[in-house]
Coordinates of C-alpha atoms and ligand atoms in Angstrom, one line a residue:
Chain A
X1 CA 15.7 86.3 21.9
X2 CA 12.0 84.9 22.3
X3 CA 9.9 85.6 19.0
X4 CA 8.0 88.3 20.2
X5 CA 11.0 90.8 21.0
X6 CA 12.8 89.9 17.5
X7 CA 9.2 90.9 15.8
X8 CA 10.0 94.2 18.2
X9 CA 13.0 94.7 17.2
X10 CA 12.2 94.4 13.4
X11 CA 9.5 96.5 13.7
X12 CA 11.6 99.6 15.3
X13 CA 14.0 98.8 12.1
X14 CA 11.4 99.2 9.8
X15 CA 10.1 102.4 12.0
X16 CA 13.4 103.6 11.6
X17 CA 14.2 103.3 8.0
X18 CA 16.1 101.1 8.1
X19 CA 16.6 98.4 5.5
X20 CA 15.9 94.5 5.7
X21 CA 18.9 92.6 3.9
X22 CA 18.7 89.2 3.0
X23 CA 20.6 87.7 5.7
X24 CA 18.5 89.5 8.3
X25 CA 16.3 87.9 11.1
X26 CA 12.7 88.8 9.3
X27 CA 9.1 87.9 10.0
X28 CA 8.2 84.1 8.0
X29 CA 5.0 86.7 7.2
X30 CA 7.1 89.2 5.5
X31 CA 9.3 87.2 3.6
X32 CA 6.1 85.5 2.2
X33 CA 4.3 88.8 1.5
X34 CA 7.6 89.6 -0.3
X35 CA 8.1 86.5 -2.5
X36 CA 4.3 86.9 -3.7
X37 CA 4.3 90.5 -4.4
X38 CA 7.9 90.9 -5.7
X39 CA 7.6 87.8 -7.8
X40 CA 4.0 89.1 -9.2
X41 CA 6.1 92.4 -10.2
X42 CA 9.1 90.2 -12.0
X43 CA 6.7 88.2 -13.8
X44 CA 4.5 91.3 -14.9
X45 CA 7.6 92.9 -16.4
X46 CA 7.9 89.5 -18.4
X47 CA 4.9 89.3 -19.4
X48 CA 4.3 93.1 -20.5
X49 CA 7.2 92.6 -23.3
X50 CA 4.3 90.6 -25.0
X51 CA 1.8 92.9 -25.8
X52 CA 4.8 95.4 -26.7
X53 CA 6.8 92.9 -28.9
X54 CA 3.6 92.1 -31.3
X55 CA 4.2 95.2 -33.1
X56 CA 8.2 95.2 -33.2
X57 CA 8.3 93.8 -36.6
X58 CA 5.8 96.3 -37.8
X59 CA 6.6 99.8 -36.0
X60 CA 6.5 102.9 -38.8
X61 CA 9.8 103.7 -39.1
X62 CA 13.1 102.4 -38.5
X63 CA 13.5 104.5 -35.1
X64 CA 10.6 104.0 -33.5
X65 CA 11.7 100.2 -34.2
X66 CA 14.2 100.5 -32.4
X67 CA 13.1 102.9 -29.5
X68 CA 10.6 99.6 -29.4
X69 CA 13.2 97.1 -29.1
X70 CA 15.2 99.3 -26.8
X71 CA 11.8 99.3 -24.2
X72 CA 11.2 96.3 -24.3
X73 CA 14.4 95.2 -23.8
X74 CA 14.4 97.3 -21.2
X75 CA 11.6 95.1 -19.5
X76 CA 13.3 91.8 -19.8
X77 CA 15.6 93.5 -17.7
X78 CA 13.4 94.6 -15.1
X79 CA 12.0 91.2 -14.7
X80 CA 15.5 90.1 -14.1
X81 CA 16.5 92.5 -11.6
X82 CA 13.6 91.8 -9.8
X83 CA 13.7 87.6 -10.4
X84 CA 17.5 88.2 -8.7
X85 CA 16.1 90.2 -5.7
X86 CA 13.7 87.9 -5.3
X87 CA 15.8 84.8 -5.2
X88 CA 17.9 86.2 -1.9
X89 CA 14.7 85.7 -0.3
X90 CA 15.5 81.9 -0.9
X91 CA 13.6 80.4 -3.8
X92 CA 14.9 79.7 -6.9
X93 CA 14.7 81.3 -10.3
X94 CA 13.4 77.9 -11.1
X95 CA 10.7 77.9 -9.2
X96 CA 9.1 81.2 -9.2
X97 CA 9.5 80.9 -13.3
X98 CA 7.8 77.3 -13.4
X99 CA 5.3 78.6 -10.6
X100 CA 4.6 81.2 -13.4
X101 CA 4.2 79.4 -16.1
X102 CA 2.8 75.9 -15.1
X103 CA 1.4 77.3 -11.7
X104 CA -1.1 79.6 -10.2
X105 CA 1.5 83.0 -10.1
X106 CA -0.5 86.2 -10.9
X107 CA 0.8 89.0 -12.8
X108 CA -0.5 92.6 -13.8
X109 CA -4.0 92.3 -15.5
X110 CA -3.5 95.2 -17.8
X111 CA -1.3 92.5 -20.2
X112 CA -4.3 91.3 -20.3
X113 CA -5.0 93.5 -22.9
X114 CA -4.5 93.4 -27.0
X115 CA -2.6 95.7 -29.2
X116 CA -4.7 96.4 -32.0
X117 CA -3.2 99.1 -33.5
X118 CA 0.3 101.4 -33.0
X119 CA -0.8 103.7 -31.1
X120 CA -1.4 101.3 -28.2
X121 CA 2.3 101.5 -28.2
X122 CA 2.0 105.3 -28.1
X123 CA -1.0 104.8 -25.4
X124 CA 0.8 102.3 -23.2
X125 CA 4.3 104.1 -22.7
X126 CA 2.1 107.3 -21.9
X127 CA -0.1 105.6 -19.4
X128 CA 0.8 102.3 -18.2
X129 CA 4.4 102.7 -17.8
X130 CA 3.4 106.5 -16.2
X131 CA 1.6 104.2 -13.7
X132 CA 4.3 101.6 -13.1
X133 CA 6.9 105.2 -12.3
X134 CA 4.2 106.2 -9.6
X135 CA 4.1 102.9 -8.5
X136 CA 8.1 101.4 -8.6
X137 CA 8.9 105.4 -7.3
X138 CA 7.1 104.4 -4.1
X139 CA 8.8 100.9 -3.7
X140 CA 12.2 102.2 -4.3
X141 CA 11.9 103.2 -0.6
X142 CA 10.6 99.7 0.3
X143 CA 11.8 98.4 3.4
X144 CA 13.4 95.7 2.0
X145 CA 17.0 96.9 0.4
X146 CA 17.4 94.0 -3.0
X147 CA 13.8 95.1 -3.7
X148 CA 14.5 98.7 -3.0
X149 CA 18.0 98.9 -5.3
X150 CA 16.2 97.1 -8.2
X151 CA 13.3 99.8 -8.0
X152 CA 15.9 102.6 -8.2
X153 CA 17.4 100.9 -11.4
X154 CA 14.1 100.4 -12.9
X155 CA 12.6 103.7 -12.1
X156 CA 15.7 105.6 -14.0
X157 CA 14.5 103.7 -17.4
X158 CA 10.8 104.1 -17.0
X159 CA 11.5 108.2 -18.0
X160 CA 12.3 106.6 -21.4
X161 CA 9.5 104.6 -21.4
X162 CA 7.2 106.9 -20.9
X163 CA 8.5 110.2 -22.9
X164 CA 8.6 107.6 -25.7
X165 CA 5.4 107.0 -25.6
X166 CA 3.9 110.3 -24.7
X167 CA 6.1 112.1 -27.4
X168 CA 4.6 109.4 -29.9
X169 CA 0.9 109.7 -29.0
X170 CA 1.3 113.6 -28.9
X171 CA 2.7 113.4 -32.7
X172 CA -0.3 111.6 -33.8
X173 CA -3.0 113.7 -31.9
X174 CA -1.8 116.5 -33.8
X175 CA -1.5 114.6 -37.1
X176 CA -4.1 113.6 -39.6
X177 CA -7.8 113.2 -38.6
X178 CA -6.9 109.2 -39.2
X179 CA -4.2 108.9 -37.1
X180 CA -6.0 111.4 -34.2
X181 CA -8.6 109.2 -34.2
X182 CA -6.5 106.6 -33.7
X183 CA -4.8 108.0 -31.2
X184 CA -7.9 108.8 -29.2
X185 CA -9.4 105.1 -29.6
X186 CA -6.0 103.8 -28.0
X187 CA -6.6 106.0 -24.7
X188 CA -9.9 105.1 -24.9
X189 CA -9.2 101.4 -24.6
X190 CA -6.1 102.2 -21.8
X191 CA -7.8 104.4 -20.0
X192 CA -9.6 102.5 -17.8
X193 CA -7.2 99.1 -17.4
X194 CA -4.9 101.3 -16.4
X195 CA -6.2 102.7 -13.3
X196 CA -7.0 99.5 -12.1
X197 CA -2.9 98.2 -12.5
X198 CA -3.3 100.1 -8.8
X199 CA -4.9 97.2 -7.4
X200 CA -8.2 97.0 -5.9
X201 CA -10.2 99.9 -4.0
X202 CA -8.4 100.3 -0.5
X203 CA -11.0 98.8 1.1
X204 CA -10.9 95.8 -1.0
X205 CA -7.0 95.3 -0.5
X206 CA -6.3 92.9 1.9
X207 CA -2.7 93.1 1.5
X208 CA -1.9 96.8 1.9
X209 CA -2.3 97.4 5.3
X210 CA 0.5 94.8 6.2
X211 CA 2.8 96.1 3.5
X212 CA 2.2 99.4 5.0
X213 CA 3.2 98.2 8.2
X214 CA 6.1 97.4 7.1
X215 CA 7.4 99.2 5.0
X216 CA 7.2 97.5 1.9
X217 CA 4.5 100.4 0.4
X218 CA 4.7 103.5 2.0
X219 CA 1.0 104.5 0.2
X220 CA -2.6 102.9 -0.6
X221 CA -3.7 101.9 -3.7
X222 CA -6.0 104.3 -3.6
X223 CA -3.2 107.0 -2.8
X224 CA -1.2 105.8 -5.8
X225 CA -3.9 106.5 -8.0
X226 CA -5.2 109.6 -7.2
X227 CA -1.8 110.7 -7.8
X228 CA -1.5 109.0 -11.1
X229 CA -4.8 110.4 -12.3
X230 CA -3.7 114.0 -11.2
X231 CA -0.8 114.4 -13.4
X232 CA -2.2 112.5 -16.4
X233 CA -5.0 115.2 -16.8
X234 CA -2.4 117.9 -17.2
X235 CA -0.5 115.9 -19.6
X236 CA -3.8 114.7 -21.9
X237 CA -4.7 118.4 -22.3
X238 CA -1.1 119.5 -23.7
X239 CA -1.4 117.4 -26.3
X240 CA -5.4 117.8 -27.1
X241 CA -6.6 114.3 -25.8
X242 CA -9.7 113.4 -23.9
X243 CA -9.7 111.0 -21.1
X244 CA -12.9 108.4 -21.5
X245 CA -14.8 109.8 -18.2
X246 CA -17.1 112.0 -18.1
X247 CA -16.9 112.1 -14.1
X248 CA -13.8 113.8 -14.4
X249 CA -13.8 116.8 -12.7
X250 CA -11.3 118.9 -10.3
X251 CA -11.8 119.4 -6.7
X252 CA -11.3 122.8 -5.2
X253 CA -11.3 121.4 -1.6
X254 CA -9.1 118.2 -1.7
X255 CA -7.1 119.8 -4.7
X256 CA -7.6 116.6 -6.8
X257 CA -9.2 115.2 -9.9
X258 CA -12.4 113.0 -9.2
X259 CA -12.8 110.4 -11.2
X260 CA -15.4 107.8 -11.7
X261 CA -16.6 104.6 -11.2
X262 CA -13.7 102.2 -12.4
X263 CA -15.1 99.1 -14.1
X264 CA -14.1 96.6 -11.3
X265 CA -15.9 93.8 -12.5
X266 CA -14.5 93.8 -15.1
X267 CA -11.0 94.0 -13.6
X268 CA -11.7 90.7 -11.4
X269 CA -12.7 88.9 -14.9
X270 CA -9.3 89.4 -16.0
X271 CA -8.0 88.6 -13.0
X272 CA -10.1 85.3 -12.9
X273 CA -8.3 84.2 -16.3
X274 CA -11.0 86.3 -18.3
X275 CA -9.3 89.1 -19.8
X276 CA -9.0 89.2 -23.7
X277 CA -5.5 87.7 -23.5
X278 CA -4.9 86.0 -20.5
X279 CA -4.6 82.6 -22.7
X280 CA -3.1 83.6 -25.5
X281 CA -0.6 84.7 -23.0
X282 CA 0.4 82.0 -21.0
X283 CA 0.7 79.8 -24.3
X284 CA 3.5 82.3 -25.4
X285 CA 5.5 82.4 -22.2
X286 CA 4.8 78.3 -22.3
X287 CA 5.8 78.0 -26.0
X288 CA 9.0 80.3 -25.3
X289 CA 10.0 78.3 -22.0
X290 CA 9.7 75.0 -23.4
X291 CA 10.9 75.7 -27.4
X292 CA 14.3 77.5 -25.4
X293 CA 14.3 74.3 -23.3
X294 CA 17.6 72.8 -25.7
X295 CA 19.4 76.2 -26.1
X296 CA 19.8 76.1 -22.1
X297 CA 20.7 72.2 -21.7
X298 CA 23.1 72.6 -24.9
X299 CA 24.7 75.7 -23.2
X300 CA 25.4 73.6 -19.8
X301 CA 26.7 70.8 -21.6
X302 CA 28.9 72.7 -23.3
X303 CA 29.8 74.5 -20.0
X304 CA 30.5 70.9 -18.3
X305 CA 32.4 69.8 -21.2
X306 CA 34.6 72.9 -21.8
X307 CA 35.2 72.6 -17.7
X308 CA 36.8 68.7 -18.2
X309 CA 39.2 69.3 -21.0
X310 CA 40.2 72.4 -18.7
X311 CA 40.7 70.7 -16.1
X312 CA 42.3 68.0 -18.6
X313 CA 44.8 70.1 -20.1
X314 CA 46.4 71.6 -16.7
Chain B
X1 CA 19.0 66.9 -11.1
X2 CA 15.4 67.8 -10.4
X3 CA 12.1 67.4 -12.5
X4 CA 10.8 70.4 -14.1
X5 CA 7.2 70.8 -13.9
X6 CA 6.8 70.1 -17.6
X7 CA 8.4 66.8 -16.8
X8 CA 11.8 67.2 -18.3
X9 CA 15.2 67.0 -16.4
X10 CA 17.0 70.3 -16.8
X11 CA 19.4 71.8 -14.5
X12 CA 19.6 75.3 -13.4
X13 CA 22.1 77.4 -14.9
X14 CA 24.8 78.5 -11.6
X15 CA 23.9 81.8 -9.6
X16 CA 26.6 84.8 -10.4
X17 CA 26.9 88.0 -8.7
X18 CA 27.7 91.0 -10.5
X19 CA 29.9 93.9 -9.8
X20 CA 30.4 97.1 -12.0
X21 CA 32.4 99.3 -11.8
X22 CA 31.0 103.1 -12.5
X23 CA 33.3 105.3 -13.7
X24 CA 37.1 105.0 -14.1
X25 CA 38.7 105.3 -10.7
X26 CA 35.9 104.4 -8.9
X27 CA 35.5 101.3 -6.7
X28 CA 33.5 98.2 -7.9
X29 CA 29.7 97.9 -6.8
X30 CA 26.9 94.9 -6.6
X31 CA 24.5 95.3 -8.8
X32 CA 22.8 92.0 -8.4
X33 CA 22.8 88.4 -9.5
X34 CA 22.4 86.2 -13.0
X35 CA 22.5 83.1 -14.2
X36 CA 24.6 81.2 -16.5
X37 CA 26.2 78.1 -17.3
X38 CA 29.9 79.7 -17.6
X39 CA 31.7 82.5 -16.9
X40 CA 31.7 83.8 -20.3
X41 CA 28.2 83.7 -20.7
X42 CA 27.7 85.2 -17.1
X43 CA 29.9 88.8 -18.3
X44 CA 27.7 88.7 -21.5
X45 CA 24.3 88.2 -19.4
X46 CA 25.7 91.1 -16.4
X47 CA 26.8 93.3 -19.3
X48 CA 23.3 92.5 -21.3
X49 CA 21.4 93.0 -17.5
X50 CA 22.9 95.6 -15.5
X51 CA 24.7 97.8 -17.9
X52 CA 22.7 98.7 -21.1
X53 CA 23.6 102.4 -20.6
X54 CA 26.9 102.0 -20.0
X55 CA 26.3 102.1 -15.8
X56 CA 29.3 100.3 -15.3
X57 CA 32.7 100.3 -17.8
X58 CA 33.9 97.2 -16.1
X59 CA 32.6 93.6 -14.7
X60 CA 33.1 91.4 -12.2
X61 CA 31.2 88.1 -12.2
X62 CA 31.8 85.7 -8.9
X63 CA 29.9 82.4 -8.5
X64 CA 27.3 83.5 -5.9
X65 CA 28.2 80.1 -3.8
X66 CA 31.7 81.6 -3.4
X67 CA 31.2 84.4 -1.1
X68 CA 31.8 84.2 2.2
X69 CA 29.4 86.8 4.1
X70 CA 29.2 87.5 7.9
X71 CA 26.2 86.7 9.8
X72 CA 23.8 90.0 10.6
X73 CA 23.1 87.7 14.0
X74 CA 27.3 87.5 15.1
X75 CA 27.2 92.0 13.8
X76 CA 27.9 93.2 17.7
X77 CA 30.7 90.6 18.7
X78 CA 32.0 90.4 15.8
X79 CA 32.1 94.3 14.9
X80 CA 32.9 95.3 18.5
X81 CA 36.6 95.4 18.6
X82 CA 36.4 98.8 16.5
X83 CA 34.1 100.1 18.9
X84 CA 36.6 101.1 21.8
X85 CA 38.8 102.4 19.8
X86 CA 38.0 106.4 20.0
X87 CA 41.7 107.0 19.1
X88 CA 41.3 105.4 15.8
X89 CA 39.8 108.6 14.9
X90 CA 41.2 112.3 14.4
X91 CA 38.5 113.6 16.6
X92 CA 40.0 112.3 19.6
X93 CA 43.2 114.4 19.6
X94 CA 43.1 117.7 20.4
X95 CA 45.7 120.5 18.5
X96 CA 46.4 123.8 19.5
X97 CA 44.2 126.3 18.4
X98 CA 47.0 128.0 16.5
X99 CA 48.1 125.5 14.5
X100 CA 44.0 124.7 14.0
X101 CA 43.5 127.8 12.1
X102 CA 45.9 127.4 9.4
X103 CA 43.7 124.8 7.5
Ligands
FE2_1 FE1 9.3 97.9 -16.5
FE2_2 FE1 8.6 100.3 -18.6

């Protein structure tokens, strides 16, 4: 089959909903476009146990250590669900985990962020793992099926993640005028960075309009969060918090909350390397990769060894 | 034995697939892929990865370079002898309607 008719064919696949499996005849194009984006996705759920973990040893209570450890346990799984689908696509965990930490590998930018006080934790199940559930609920129908399984997985323990946060926050907005305050100030600071984990304006997003194509995304940036803002304006009222725009205001003819302008400048500061915490960061995940570097050559040398007196012995 | 970007020589722990098995009397599934150096480790790291909420009450772990696949490309040839086979199914045979109705 001449390359044109297998692109063809692939595209009636996708047309059909079908899925793309590893071993499949695919585009060089989409397989690239899959490494980048799936890998980003992996190595954002890495990186997001970071801001997460720095409060572990200090969470209020007992349970809500626990829940902690729980979530972000949780999202060292993710990242390896996703690190696995990504490796059928041929590249090694190696690889996409040095490109990462040595390399030029993006992630989310809303990591990018500190967590100065607890109920960032509160703040960040709410919003930013409400926005990763619009988000991962759209790919689980990606086109591509290791991508798509691994989205289904995920997206039935982001409900945890997010009740645990929105249960949290809601507790403390109804608590003392300290810890309402508090509570206020964290959705304040997550407001904004989190509408921008969509990715740029649709216009701006070079990428989507491919992934659309095929199949990958089945909705624009944009799309993605209008929905996300939509729901979160119900869910701020019931529990008496304010979102930090005054733009915000419903619309009787497309049925949806307006916003206003997002800070996008800012967003390609942080994506430049700017952020608050893009450096401290990348020194963690380095200081973790290399300091861990024994515990994985001990463990294959006691692997190879325990292999030869096996092999000795029968 | 390849050179890590941070200069040191390290291997890469093997590739292992992981099956689970969901409920009691239910036939094994793929849930993906880890890595470790030995198959004790890789039941700890599938059981630690794919079944935290107890999605699966048994695993399999199979060293990923030991499957043997068939190739998408060969799927027609290789799949056709089923397709001629109509009386491979109940549908082709025909009963009388009598002895349809008792079901
Ligand atoms: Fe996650
Ligand atoms: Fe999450």
């Amino acid at each position: 089959m001449d390359e044109q008719k297998k692109l063809d064919e692939f595209q009636r696949r996708i047309d059909n909903g079908e899925k793309i499996e590893p071993k499949d005849w695919m585009p060089d194009r989409y397989r690239k476009q899959l490494i980048r984006m799936m890998s980003q996705h992996a190595h954002s759920e890495v990186v997001g146990m970071l801001p997460e973990g720095n409060w572990i040893e200090r969470a209020p209570s007992l349970k809500r250590k626990k829940v902690l450890l729980a979530k972000v346990q949780d999202e060292a799984g993710h990242g390896l669900y996703i690190y696995s689908a990504v490796e059928t696509l041929g590249v090694t965990r190696r690889e996409l985990v040095e490109e990462y930490i040595y390399g030029k590998a993006k992630y989310s930018s809303i990591f990018n962020y500190p967590t100065l006080t607890y109920a960032d934790i509160c703040a960040i199940g709410w919003l930013v793992d409400g926005a990763a559930i619009v988000n991962q609920t759209m790919l689980a129908k990606s086109s591509y099926g290791p991508y798509s399984r691994s989205m289904v997985r995920i997206c039935k323990e982001e409900s945890f993640h997010k009740k645990q946060g929105y249960e949290m926050l809601a507790k403390m907005a109804n608590g003392t005028p300290e810890q309402k305050k508090m509570a206020q100030d964290a959705v304040n600071r997550w407001w904004w960075p989190t509408l921008m984990m969509f990715g740029p304006p649709d216009d701006e997003s070079p990428n989507s309009a491919e992934l659309i194509k095929w199949g990958v995304k089945s909705k624009t940036n944009d799309e993605l969060r209008q929905s996300f803002v939509d729901r979160t304006v119900m869910e701020a009222k019931k529990i008496g918090i304010e979102l930090p725009d005054p733009d915000l205001k419903y619309n009787k003819e497309t049925g949806h909350w307006d916003y206003g302008e997002i800070p996008w400048d800012e967003f390609w500061e942080v994506i430049r390397g700017n952020g608050p915490m893009n450096r401290e960061r990348i020194r963690a995940r380095r200081k973790a990769y290399e300091e861990g570097a024994w515990v994985r050559e001990a463990a294959s040398e006691y692997a190879r060894k325990k292999k030869l007196r096996d092999e000795k012995a029968s | 034995m390849k050179e890590s970007a941070n200069g040191t020589k390290q291997n890469e722990w093997p590739l292992w697939e992981v099956f689970y098995q969901p409920n009691n009397g239910k036939p094994f599934e793929h849930a993906g892929s880890v890595h470790a150096p030995d198959a004790e480790m890789a039941l700890q790291n599938a059981r630690d990865t794919y079944s935290r909420r107890n999605e699966g009450i048994n695993l399999w772990v199979v060293p990923s370079d030991q499957i043997v696949a068939s190739t998408p490309e060969d799927q027609g040839p290789f799949f056709d002898p089923a397709n001629d086979k109509a009386y491979r199914h109940p549908q082709f045979y025909s009963v009388p309607r009598a002895a349809k109705k008792r079901k």
